CSV table of C-alpha atoms and ligand atoms in Angstrom, one decimal:
chain,number,residue,atom,x,y,z
A,1,MET,CA,-54.6,131.2,270.9
A,2,THR,CA,-53.0,134.7,271.1
A,3,THR,CA,-50.2,135.6,268.8
A,4,SER,CA,-48.2,138.7,268.2
A,5,PRO,CA,-47.6,140.0,264.6
A,6,GLN,CA,-44.2,138.3,264.7
A,7,SER,CA,-45.6,134.8,265.3
A,8,PRO,CA,-44.4,132.0,263.0
A,9,ALA,CA,-46.4,130.8,260.0
A,10,ARG,CA,-49.6,129.0,260.7
A,11,GLU,CA,-51.6,126.2,259.1
A,12,SER,CA,-53.5,127.4,256.0
A,13,ALA,CA,-57.0,126.5,257.2
A,14,ARG,CA,-59.0,129.6,258.2
A,15,ASP,CA,-60.2,130.0,261.7
A,16,ASP,CA,-63.9,130.6,262.1
A,17,VAL,CA,-63.2,133.9,263.8
A,18,LEU,CA,-60.3,136.4,263.8
A,19,LEU,CA,-60.2,138.9,266.7
A,20,VAL,CA,-57.8,141.8,266.3
A,21,ARG,CA,-57.4,143.2,269.8
A,22,SER,CA,-56.5,146.6,271.1
A,23,ALA,CA,-55.7,148.1,267.7
A,24,THR,CA,-55.8,151.7,266.7
A,25,VAL,CA,-58.3,152.0,263.9
A,26,VAL,CA,-57.7,154.6,261.3
A,27,ASN,CA,-60.7,156.3,259.7
A,28,THR,CA,-59.9,156.7,256.1
A,29,ARG,CA,-62.5,159.4,255.6
A,30,ASP,CA,-61.0,162.0,257.9
A,31,GLY,CA,-57.7,160.5,259.2
A,32,SER,CA,-59.0,160.3,262.8
A,33,VAL,CA,-57.7,157.4,264.9
A,34,THR,CA,-59.5,155.4,267.6
A,35,PRO,CA,-57.1,153.5,269.9
A,36,GLY,CA,-58.1,150.5,272.0
A,37,THR,CA,-60.4,149.1,269.4
A,38,ASP,CA,-61.1,145.5,268.7
A,39,VAL,CA,-62.0,144.3,265.2
A,40,LEU,CA,-63.9,141.0,264.8
A,41,VAL,CA,-63.8,139.1,261.5
A,42,ARG,CA,-66.0,136.3,260.5
A,43,ASP,CA,-66.3,134.5,257.2
A,44,GLY,CA,-64.0,136.9,255.6
A,45,ARG,CA,-65.9,140.0,256.7
A,46,ILE,CA,-65.6,142.6,259.4
A,47,THR,CA,-68.5,142.0,261.7
A,48,GLU,CA,-67.8,144.3,264.7
A,49,VAL,CA,-65.5,147.3,265.4
A,50,ARG,CA,-65.5,148.5,269.0
A,51,PRO,CA,-63.7,148.1,272.3
A,52,GLY,CA,-64.2,145.1,274.5
A,53,ILE,CA,-65.2,142.4,272.0
A,54,GLU,CA,-65.1,138.8,273.4
A,55,ALA,CA,-64.2,136.0,271.1
A,56,PRO,CA,-67.4,133.9,270.6
A,57,GLU,CA,-67.2,130.6,272.4
A,58,ARG,CA,-67.6,127.3,270.6
A,59,LEU,CA,-65.9,128.8,267.6
A,60,ARG,CA,-62.3,128.4,266.5
A,61,ALA,CA,-60.9,131.8,267.1
A,62,ARG,CA,-57.6,133.3,266.5
A,63,VAL,CA,-56.8,136.3,268.6
A,64,VAL,CA,-54.2,138.8,267.6
A,65,ASP,CA,-52.8,141.3,270.0
A,66,ALA,CA,-52.5,144.5,268.0
A,67,LYS,CA,-51.7,147.0,270.7
A,68,GLY,CA,-49.6,149.8,269.2
A,69,LEU,CA,-50.6,148.8,265.7
A,70,PHE,CA,-52.7,150.9,263.3
A,71,VAL,CA,-55.4,149.2,261.3
A,72,VAL,CA,-56.2,150.4,257.8
A,73,PRO,CA,-58.0,148.8,254.8
A,74,GLY,CA,-55.8,146.7,252.6
A,75,TYR,CA,-54.1,148.7,249.9
A,76,ASN,CA,-55.3,148.5,246.3
A,77,ASP,CA,-53.1,148.9,243.3
A,78,MET,CA,-55.5,150.6,240.9
A,79,HIS,CA,-53.4,150.1,237.8
A,80,ALA,CA,-51.9,146.7,237.5
A,81,HIS,CA,-51.5,143.8,235.1
A,82,PRO,CA,-50.7,140.6,237.0
A,83,LEU,CA,-53.5,138.4,235.6
A,84,ASP,CA,-52.2,138.2,232.1
A,85,GLN,CA,-48.7,137.2,233.1
A,86,LEU,CA,-47.7,133.9,231.7
A,87,PRO,CA,-46.9,131.2,232.8
A,88,ALA,CA,-49.4,131.0,235.7
A,89,ARG,CA,-46.4,130.7,238.0
A,90,SER,CA,-45.3,134.2,237.2
A,91,ARG,CA,-48.9,135.4,237.6
A,92,ASP,CA,-49.2,133.8,241.0
A,93,ARG,CA,-45.8,135.1,242.1
A,94,ASP,CA,-46.9,138.6,241.2
A,95,LEU,CA,-50.2,138.2,243.1
A,96,ARG,CA,-48.4,136.9,246.2
A,97,LEU,CA,-45.8,139.7,246.1
A,98,LEU,CA,-48.6,142.2,246.0
A,99,LEU,CA,-50.2,140.7,249.1
A,100,ALA,CA,-46.8,140.4,250.9
A,101,HIS,CA,-46.6,144.2,250.6
A,102,GLY,CA,-50.0,144.9,252.0
A,103,VAL,CA,-51.7,145.1,248.6
A,104,THR,CA,-54.9,143.0,248.9
A,105,GLY,CA,-56.7,144.1,245.8
A,106,PHE,CA,-56.0,145.5,242.3
A,107,ARG,CA,-57.7,146.8,239.2
A,108,GLN,CA,-56.5,144.6,236.3
A,109,MET,CA,-55.9,146.9,233.4
A,110,SER,CA,-55.7,144.4,230.5
A,111,GLY,CA,-57.9,141.4,229.9
A,112,SER,CA,-58.6,139.0,227.1
A,113,ALA,CA,-61.4,136.8,225.9
A,114,GLY,CA,-59.7,133.9,227.6
A,115,LEU,CA,-59.5,135.7,231.0
A,116,LEU,CA,-63.1,136.9,230.9
A,117,ARG,CA,-64.2,133.3,230.0
A,118,ALA,CA,-62.2,131.8,232.8
A,119,ARG,CA,-63.5,134.3,235.3
A,120,ALA,CA,-67.1,133.7,234.2
A,121,GLU,CA,-66.6,129.9,234.5
A,122,GLY,CA,-64.9,130.2,237.8
A,123,THR,CA,-61.7,128.6,236.6
A,124,LEU,CA,-59.2,131.4,237.1
A,125,ASP,CA,-57.8,129.5,240.1
A,126,LEU,CA,-55.9,132.3,241.8
A,127,PRO,CA,-53.8,131.7,244.9
A,128,SER,CA,-55.7,132.6,248.2
A,129,ASP,CA,-52.5,134.1,249.6
A,130,GLY,CA,-52.4,136.7,246.8
A,131,ALA,CA,-54.1,140.0,246.0
A,132,ARG,CA,-57.7,139.8,244.7
A,133,PRO,CA,-58.8,141.2,241.3
A,134,LEU,CA,-61.4,144.0,241.7
A,135,SER,CA,-62.2,144.7,238.1
A,136,MET,CA,-61.1,143.6,234.7
A,137,PRO,CA,-61.6,144.8,231.1
A,138,GLY,CA,-61.3,142.8,227.8
A,139,THR,CA,-58.3,143.2,225.5
A,140,VAL,CA,-57.1,146.8,225.4
A,141,LEU,CA,-58.2,148.8,222.4
A,142,VAL,CA,-55.4,149.4,220.0
A,143,THR,CA,-55.5,151.0,216.6
A,144,PRO,CA,-55.0,149.3,214.1
A,145,LEU,CA,-55.2,145.9,215.8
A,146,ASN,CA,-58.6,145.4,217.3
A,147,ALA,CA,-59.9,149.0,216.7
A,148,GLY,CA,-58.7,149.9,213.3
A,149,SER,CA,-61.8,152.0,212.5
A,150,PRO,CA,-64.7,153.5,214.4
A,151,GLU,CA,-66.8,150.5,213.2
A,152,GLN,CA,-64.3,148.0,214.4
A,153,GLY,CA,-63.9,149.8,217.7
A,154,VAL,CA,-67.6,149.7,218.3
A,155,ALA,CA,-67.7,146.0,217.3
A,156,THR,CA,-64.9,145.2,219.8
A,157,VAL,CA,-66.7,147.1,222.6
A,158,ARG,CA,-69.8,145.1,221.9
A,159,GLN,CA,-67.9,141.8,222.0
A,160,GLN,CA,-66.2,142.7,225.2
A,161,HIS,CA,-69.5,143.7,226.8
A,162,ALA,CA,-71.0,140.4,225.8
A,163,ALA,CA,-68.0,138.6,227.2
A,164,GLY,CA,-68.6,140.2,230.6
A,165,ALA,CA,-65.9,142.9,230.7
A,166,ASP,CA,-66.3,145.3,233.6
A,167,PHE,CA,-65.0,148.3,231.6
A,168,ILE,CA,-63.4,149.2,228.4
A,169,LYS,CA,-59.7,150.1,228.4
A,170,VAL,CA,-58.3,152.2,225.6
A,171,ALA,CA,-54.5,152.1,225.0
A,172,MET,CA,-53.7,153.6,221.7
A,173,THR,CA,-56.3,154.7,219.2
A,174,THR,CA,-57.2,157.6,216.9
A,175,PRO,CA,-59.6,160.2,218.4
A,176,GLU,CA,-62.3,159.0,215.9
A,177,VAL,CA,-62.0,155.4,217.2
A,178,PHE,CA,-61.8,156.6,220.7
A,179,PHE,CA,-65.1,158.6,220.6
A,180,ALA,CA,-66.9,155.9,218.7
A,181,ALA,CA,-65.9,153.3,221.3
A,182,GLN,CA,-66.7,155.7,224.1
A,183,GLN,CA,-70.2,156.4,222.8
A,184,GLU,CA,-70.8,152.7,222.4
A,185,ALA,CA,-69.4,151.8,225.8
A,186,LEU,CA,-71.7,154.4,227.5
A,187,ARG,CA,-74.7,153.2,225.5
A,188,LEU,CA,-74.0,149.7,226.9
A,189,GLY,CA,-73.6,151.0,230.4
A,190,LEU,CA,-69.8,150.4,230.5
A,191,THR,CA,-67.3,152.9,231.6
A,192,ILE,CA,-64.3,153.6,229.5
A,193,VAL,CA,-60.9,154.3,230.9
A,194,GLY,CA,-57.3,154.5,229.7
A,195,HIS,CA,-54.9,156.6,227.7
A,196,LEU,CA,-55.9,159.7,225.9
A,197,PRO,CA,-55.1,159.3,222.2
A,198,GLN,CA,-52.8,161.9,220.6
A,199,GLY,CA,-54.6,165.0,219.3
A,200,ILE,CA,-57.7,164.2,221.2
A,201,ASP,CA,-60.0,166.9,222.7
A,202,VAL,CA,-59.4,166.1,226.4
A,203,VAL,CA,-62.3,168.3,227.5
A,204,ARG,CA,-64.7,166.6,225.2
A,205,ALA,CA,-63.6,163.1,226.3
A,206,SER,CA,-63.9,164.1,230.0
A,207,GLY,CA,-67.3,165.8,229.4
A,208,ILE,CA,-68.8,162.8,227.6
A,209,GLY,CA,-67.8,160.5,230.5
A,210,MET,CA,-64.3,159.1,230.4
A,211,LYS,CA,-64.1,157.5,233.8
A,212,SER,CA,-60.3,157.6,234.4
A,213,VAL,CA,-57.3,158.9,232.7
A,214,GLU,CA,-54.1,156.8,233.3
A,215,HIS,CA,-50.5,158.0,233.6
A,216,LEU,CA,-51.5,161.7,233.2
A,217,GLY,CA,-52.0,161.2,229.5
A,218,PRO,CA,-49.6,159.6,229.0
A,219,GLY,CA,-46.8,161.8,227.7
A,220,VAL,CA,-48.0,165.3,226.9
A,221,GLY,CA,-51.6,164.1,226.7
A,222,LEU,CA,-52.8,166.5,229.4
A,223,PHE,CA,-50.1,169.1,229.0
A,224,ALA,CA,-51.5,170.8,225.9
A,225,CYS,CA,-54.4,171.8,228.2
A,226,CYS,CA,-51.9,173.3,230.7
A,227,SER,CA,-49.8,175.2,228.3
A,228,SER,CA,-49.7,178.9,227.4
A,229,ALA,CA,-49.0,177.7,223.8
A,230,PRO,CA,-51.2,174.6,223.4
A,231,ALA,CA,-50.7,174.3,219.7
A,232,ALA,CA,-47.0,173.9,220.2
A,233,VAL,CA,-47.5,171.0,222.6
A,234,GLN,CA,-50.5,169.2,221.1
A,235,PRO,CA,-49.5,166.7,218.4
A,236,ASP,CA,-52.0,166.4,215.6
A,237,ALA,CA,-53.8,163.1,215.6
A,238,ASP,CA,-51.6,161.6,212.8
A,239,GLY,CA,-48.5,163.5,213.8
A,240,GLY,CA,-47.5,160.8,216.3
A,241,GLY,CA,-45.2,161.1,219.2
A,242,GLU,CA,-44.3,157.5,218.8
A,243,ASP,CA,-43.8,155.2,215.9
A,244,LYS,CA,-47.1,153.9,214.7
A,245,LEU,CA,-48.0,150.3,215.2
A,246,LYS,CA,-48.3,148.2,212.1
A,247,ALA,CA,-51.2,145.9,211.7
A,248,PRO,CA,-50.1,142.3,211.6
A,249,PRO,CA,-51.3,140.4,208.6
A,250,VAL,CA,-53.5,137.9,210.4
A,251,LYS,CA,-57.2,137.5,211.1
A,252,LEU,CA,-59.0,138.2,214.3
A,253,PRO,CA,-58.8,134.8,216.1
A,254,PHE,CA,-55.1,135.3,216.6
A,255,MET,CA,-55.4,139.0,217.3
A,256,ASP,CA,-55.6,138.8,221.1
A,257,ARG,CA,-52.5,136.8,221.4
A,258,LEU,CA,-50.6,138.9,219.0
A,259,ILE,CA,-51.6,142.1,220.7
A,260,ASP,CA,-50.6,140.5,223.9
A,261,ARG,CA,-47.1,139.7,222.6
A,262,MET,CA,-46.6,143.1,221.0
A,263,VAL,CA,-47.8,145.0,224.0
A,264,LYS,CA,-45.5,142.9,226.3
A,265,ARG,CA,-42.5,144.0,224.3
A,266,LEU,CA,-43.6,147.7,224.1
A,267,VAL,CA,-44.7,148.1,227.7
A,268,VAL,CA,-41.3,147.7,229.3
A,269,ASN,CA,-40.5,151.3,228.4
A,270,PRO,CA,-42.8,153.1,225.8
A,271,VAL,CA,-40.7,156.3,226.2
A,272,ASN,CA,-38.0,154.5,224.2
A,273,ARG,CA,-40.1,155.0,221.1
A,274,THR,CA,-40.2,158.8,221.5
A,275,THR,CA,-39.4,160.6,218.3
A,276,PRO,CA,-37.3,163.8,218.2
A,277,GLN,CA,-40.4,165.7,217.3
A,278,ALA,CA,-42.2,164.3,220.4
A,279,VAL,CA,-39.2,165.3,222.5
A,280,ASP,CA,-39.5,168.9,221.2
A,281,ARG,CA,-43.2,168.9,222.2
A,282,MET,CA,-42.3,167.7,225.7
A,283,ARG,CA,-39.7,170.5,225.9
A,284,ARG,CA,-42.4,173.0,225.0
A,285,ALA,CA,-44.8,171.4,227.5
A,286,VAL,CA,-42.1,171.9,230.2
A,287,ASP,CA,-41.4,175.5,229.1
A,288,THR,CA,-44.9,176.7,228.6
A,289,TYR,CA,-46.6,175.0,231.6
A,290,ASP,CA,-49.2,177.4,232.9
A,291,SER,CA,-50.5,176.7,236.4
A,292,SER,CA,-53.7,178.7,236.0
A,293,MET,CA,-54.6,176.6,233.0
A,294,ALA,CA,-53.7,173.4,234.9
A,295,HIS,CA,-56.2,174.6,237.6
A,296,THR,CA,-58.9,175.2,235.0
A,297,LEU,CA,-58.4,171.7,233.6
A,298,ALA,CA,-58.5,170.3,237.2
A,299,ARG,CA,-61.8,172.1,237.8
A,300,ARG,CA,-63.1,170.5,234.6
A,301,PHE,CA,-62.2,167.0,235.9
A,302,VAL,CA,-63.8,167.7,239.2
A,303,ASP,CA,-67.0,168.9,237.5
A,304,ASP,CA,-67.1,165.8,235.2
A,305,ASN,CA,-66.0,163.4,237.9
A,306,THR,CA,-63.1,162.3,235.7
A,307,TRP,CA,-60.6,160.4,237.8
A,308,GLN,CA,-56.8,160.5,237.4
A,309,VAL,CA,-54.5,157.6,238.0
A,310,PRO,CA,-51.0,159.3,237.8
A,311,THR,CA,-48.9,156.1,238.2
A,312,LEU,CA,-46.0,158.4,238.9
A,313,ILE,CA,-43.6,155.5,239.6
A,314,ARG,CA,-44.4,154.2,236.1
A,315,VAL,CA,-43.9,157.6,234.6
A,316,LYS,CA,-40.6,158.1,236.5
A,317,THR,CA,-39.2,154.7,235.7
A,318,GLN,CA,-39.9,155.4,232.0
A,319,GLN,CA,-38.6,158.9,231.8
A,320,ILE,CA,-35.6,158.5,234.2
A,321,ALA,CA,-35.1,154.8,233.4
A,322,ASP,CA,-31.3,155.1,233.7
A,323,ASP,CA,-31.4,156.3,237.3
A,324,PRO,CA,-29.0,153.8,238.9
A,325,ALA,CA,-31.4,153.6,241.9
A,326,PHE,CA,-33.8,151.5,239.8
A,327,ALA,CA,-31.2,149.0,238.7
A,328,GLU,CA,-30.0,148.6,242.3
A,329,ALA,CA,-33.4,148.5,244.0
A,330,PRO,CA,-33.5,145.6,246.5
A,331,GLU,CA,-36.9,144.4,245.4
A,332,LEU,CA,-35.4,143.3,242.1
A,333,ARG,CA,-34.4,140.1,243.8
A,334,HIS,CA,-38.0,139.0,243.4
A,335,MET,CA,-37.9,139.1,239.6
A,336,ASP,CA,-36.8,136.4,237.3
A,337,ALA,CA,-33.7,136.6,235.1
A,338,PRO,CA,-35.5,136.9,231.7
A,339,THR,CA,-37.6,139.8,233.0
A,340,LEU,CA,-34.6,141.6,234.5
A,341,LYS,CA,-32.8,141.1,231.2
A,342,ARG,CA,-35.6,142.7,229.3
A,343,TRP,CA,-35.6,145.6,231.7
A,344,ARG,CA,-31.9,146.1,231.4
A,345,LYS,CA,-32.0,145.9,227.7
A,346,ALA,CA,-34.7,148.5,227.5
A,347,THR,CA,-32.7,150.8,229.8
A,348,ALA,CA,-29.6,150.4,227.7
A,349,ARG,CA,-31.6,151.6,224.8
A,350,PHE,CA,-33.0,154.5,226.8
A,351,ALA,CA,-29.5,155.5,227.7
A,352,ARG,CA,-28.8,156.1,224.1
A,353,PHE,CA,-31.1,159.2,224.0
A,354,PRO,CA,-29.0,162.4,223.7
A,355,GLU,CA,-28.4,164.1,227.0
A,356,SER,CA,-30.8,167.0,226.0
A,357,ALA,CA,-33.7,164.5,225.5
A,358,ARG,CA,-33.0,162.9,228.9
A,359,VAL,CA,-33.0,166.3,230.6
A,360,THR,CA,-36.4,167.0,229.0
A,361,PHE,CA,-37.8,163.7,230.2
A,362,ARG,CA,-36.6,164.5,233.7
A,363,GLU,CA,-37.9,168.1,233.7
A,364,LEU,CA,-41.2,166.8,232.3
A,365,TYR,CA,-41.4,164.5,235.3
A,366,ASP,CA,-41.1,167.5,237.6
A,367,ARG,CA,-44.0,169.0,235.8
A,368,GLN,CA,-45.9,165.8,236.2
A,369,LEU,CA,-45.4,166.0,239.9
A,370,GLN,CA,-46.6,169.6,239.8
A,371,LEU,CA,-49.7,168.7,237.8
A,372,THR,CA,-50.5,165.9,240.3
A,373,HIS,CA,-50.3,168.4,243.1
A,374,ALA,CA,-52.5,170.9,241.2
A,375,PHE,CA,-55.1,168.1,240.6
A,376,ASP,CA,-55.1,167.2,244.3
A,377,ASP,CA,-55.4,170.9,245.3
A,378,ALA,CA,-58.5,171.3,243.2
A,379,GLY,CA,-60.0,168.1,244.5
A,380,VAL,CA,-59.7,165.9,241.4
A,381,PRO,CA,-60.5,162.3,242.5
A,382,MET,CA,-57.3,160.2,242.1
A,383,LEU,CA,-56.2,156.6,242.6
A,384,ALA,CA,-52.8,155.0,243.5
A,385,GLY,CA,-51.5,152.7,240.8
A,386,SER,CA,-48.1,151.4,239.8
A,387,ASP,CA,-48.7,149.7,236.3
A,388,THR,CA,-47.0,146.7,237.7
A,389,SER,CA,-46.4,143.4,235.8
A,390,GLY,CA,-44.9,144.3,232.6
A,391,ALA,CA,-43.5,147.8,233.2
A,392,GLY,CA,-39.7,148.1,233.5
A,393,TRP,CA,-38.3,148.4,237.1
A,394,VAL,CA,-41.8,148.2,238.5
A,395,VAL,CA,-41.9,145.3,240.9
A,396,PRO,CA,-45.3,144.0,242.2
A,397,GLY,CA,-46.2,145.3,245.6
A,398,ALA,CA,-43.0,147.2,246.3
A,399,SER,CA,-43.8,149.6,243.4
A,400,LEU,CA,-47.1,150.7,245.0
A,401,HIS,CA,-45.0,151.8,248.0
A,402,ARG,CA,-42.8,153.7,245.7
A,403,GLU,CA,-45.9,155.3,244.2
A,404,PHE,CA,-46.8,156.4,247.8
A,405,ASP,CA,-43.4,158.1,248.0
A,406,GLU,CA,-43.8,159.8,244.7
A,407,LEU,CA,-47.2,161.1,245.6
A,408,GLY,CA,-45.8,162.4,248.9
A,409,ARG,CA,-43.0,164.0,246.9
A,410,ALA,CA,-45.7,165.7,244.7
A,411,GLY,CA,-46.9,167.3,247.9
A,412,LEU,CA,-50.0,165.2,248.7
A,413,SER,CA,-50.8,164.7,252.4
A,414,PRO,CA,-50.2,161.2,253.9
A,415,LEU,CA,-54.0,160.9,254.4
A,416,ARG,CA,-54.6,161.6,250.8
A,417,VAL,CA,-52.1,159.0,249.7
A,418,LEU,CA,-53.7,156.5,252.1
A,419,GLN,CA,-57.1,157.4,250.6
A,420,MET,CA,-55.9,156.9,247.1
A,421,ALA,CA,-55.1,153.2,247.9
A,422,THR,CA,-58.2,152.5,250.1
A,423,LEU,CA,-61.2,154.8,250.3
A,424,ARG,CA,-61.0,156.2,246.8
A,425,PRO,CA,-60.8,152.8,245.0
A,426,ALA,CA,-64.0,151.8,246.8
A,427,GLU,CA,-65.7,155.0,245.7
A,428,PHE,CA,-64.4,154.6,242.1
A,429,LEU,CA,-65.6,151.0,241.9
A,430,GLY,CA,-68.9,151.7,243.7
A,431,THR,CA,-68.1,149.2,246.4
A,432,ILE,CA,-68.0,151.6,249.4
A,433,ASP,CA,-70.2,149.1,251.3
A,434,THR,CA,-67.7,146.3,251.1
A,435,MET,CA,-64.3,148.0,251.1
A,436,GLY,CA,-62.4,151.2,251.7
A,437,THR,CA,-63.0,151.6,255.5
A,438,VAL,CA,-62.5,149.5,258.6
A,439,GLU,CA,-66.2,149.1,259.4
A,440,PRO,CA,-68.7,146.2,259.9
A,441,GLY,CA,-69.8,144.7,256.6
A,442,ARG,CA,-66.5,145.3,254.8
A,443,LEU,CA,-64.3,142.5,253.4
A,444,ALA,CA,-61.7,141.6,255.9
A,445,ASP,CA,-58.8,142.8,253.8
A,446,LEU,CA,-56.7,144.8,256.2
A,447,VAL,CA,-53.2,146.0,256.9
A,448,LEU,CA,-51.7,146.5,260.3
A,449,LEU,CA,-49.1,149.2,260.5
A,450,ARG,CA,-46.4,149.9,263.1
A,451,ALA,CA,-46.9,153.7,262.9
A,452,ASN,CA,-49.7,156.2,262.1
A,453,PRO,CA,-50.0,156.4,258.3
A,454,VAL,CA,-51.7,159.8,258.6
A,455,ASP,CA,-48.5,161.3,260.2
A,456,ASP,CA,-46.1,160.5,257.5
A,457,VAL,CA,-46.2,158.7,254.1
A,458,GLU,CA,-43.2,156.8,255.3
A,459,ASN,CA,-45.4,155.0,257.8
A,460,LEU,CA,-47.5,153.4,255.0
A,461,HIS,CA,-44.4,151.2,254.5
A,462,ALA,CA,-44.4,149.9,258.1
A,463,VAL,CA,-46.5,146.8,257.4
A,464,ALA,CA,-46.6,144.6,260.5
A,465,ALA,CA,-49.3,142.1,259.2
A,466,VAL,CA,-51.9,141.7,256.5
A,467,ILE,CA,-55.3,140.2,256.7
A,468,ARG,CA,-56.8,138.9,253.4
A,469,ASP,CA,-60.3,137.5,253.2
A,470,GLY,CA,-60.2,137.0,257.0
A,471,ARG,CA,-56.9,135.2,257.0
A,472,TYR,CA,-54.1,136.5,259.1
A,473,TYR,CA,-50.5,136.8,257.7
A,474,SER,CA,-47.9,137.8,260.3
A,475,GLU,CA,-44.8,139.6,259.4
A,476,THR,CA,-43.0,136.2,259.4
A,477,ASP,CA,-45.6,134.8,257.0
A,478,LEU,CA,-45.2,137.8,254.7
A,479,THR,CA,-41.4,137.4,254.6
A,480,ALA,CA,-41.9,133.7,253.9
A,481,ILE,CA,-44.2,134.6,250.9
A,482,LYS,CA,-41.6,137.1,249.6
A,483,ASN,CA,-38.8,134.6,249.9
A,484,ARG,CA,-40.8,131.9,248.3
A,485,ALA,CA,-41.6,134.2,245.4
A,486,THR,CA,-37.9,134.9,245.0
A,487,ASN,CA,-37.0,131.2,245.1
A,488,ASP,CA,-39.8,130.1,242.8
A,489,ARG,CA,-39.1,132.6,240.1
B,1,ZN,ZN1,-51.0,149.7,232.4
């Protein structure tokens, strides 16, 4: 049968073969396009990409006319948290919302012993019409909870390694704990990614092998290295820009769940915990930003192959949380009432910051855009991520598209933005043979777009259809998935 991208929903069984006919294939390496190309998909993989492919006889084939449509690899949200959403219904809603926006894969940025076990046993039981997890850590390292001392940090890294974690994620630790955990992770052959602890020597962390820095720090994490007065920006390790976490008086078995609950409350908007001293440091970071130092830092990241995941939409929704555009965003209809209540409550709290603090947060965001541009100029490898599932005003799927817009606003080219969601994730994960391009051998996770994404970032939003694991979702199917998510919430 031949169907257009607007065709109605189909039965859920997968056809043997999917033939996407007369598409314009976008080369994510250089942005070149090849019109009139057919893409043949079998068993969830791309098997052929060339003009004039005939659907094999004797097989159940679905043929899609993609004339006028642009084929790109499925988008990947490289900083997301859907898997630890509870109940499972919320998790599945988030995974489906990702897919319905063209996001076929994601890097899960927080795990747990339970999640690692379920994955190893094959009992995760995720919906097939949702985004696929690409990589997952254990529980994030937090001082004083599961990484109170260097020894405990090392022990936690070993446990997570034994439990099958793909990498180690650091959230909030002291520099001593950070470096001890980093050394141990590297010794075990695991990469370590995450937040830079306050007062840390960024150059040292990068040089030893931190694989990715999230959220540009966060806070002023990177700005002390881009300041003409670094000492005025860099907090000392104990000085704190946020209130310190207190260790709960319980033993380890309950720790994961406790961390989970604590983190959930904190993550809606961590900027809410900014102390007046930290606001002052942000002010100085804004005022003493030095673009030649930013360039030097960028060169360092390039030399060390230290990746950046700016998650600008996350940074923006934290630092400009009271922008009415967020509270009025149409995608909020997908979220459930308790979540929206949490987000509004956190925003009401944010609005109580004095005007001068909010101006500083806003101006720091302008610097963060500038820094992102400087990194791109210097060739720092970067990934697109939204920090969705937990972060305030950050709706699964829709928020990655908002991230595209912010990256465009920072001055990145449309091709670069596309790469940050497709080719770069494959390079980062070492899976270039199975994803990141539209070529034979790659997983059949694809997006069909109505306009050339290399011409304009705006065109990345023009999703006409999605293919996930070889299964075709028309625009009607995608709308149905979104509506179901809204109704099920
Ligand atoms: Zn995160």
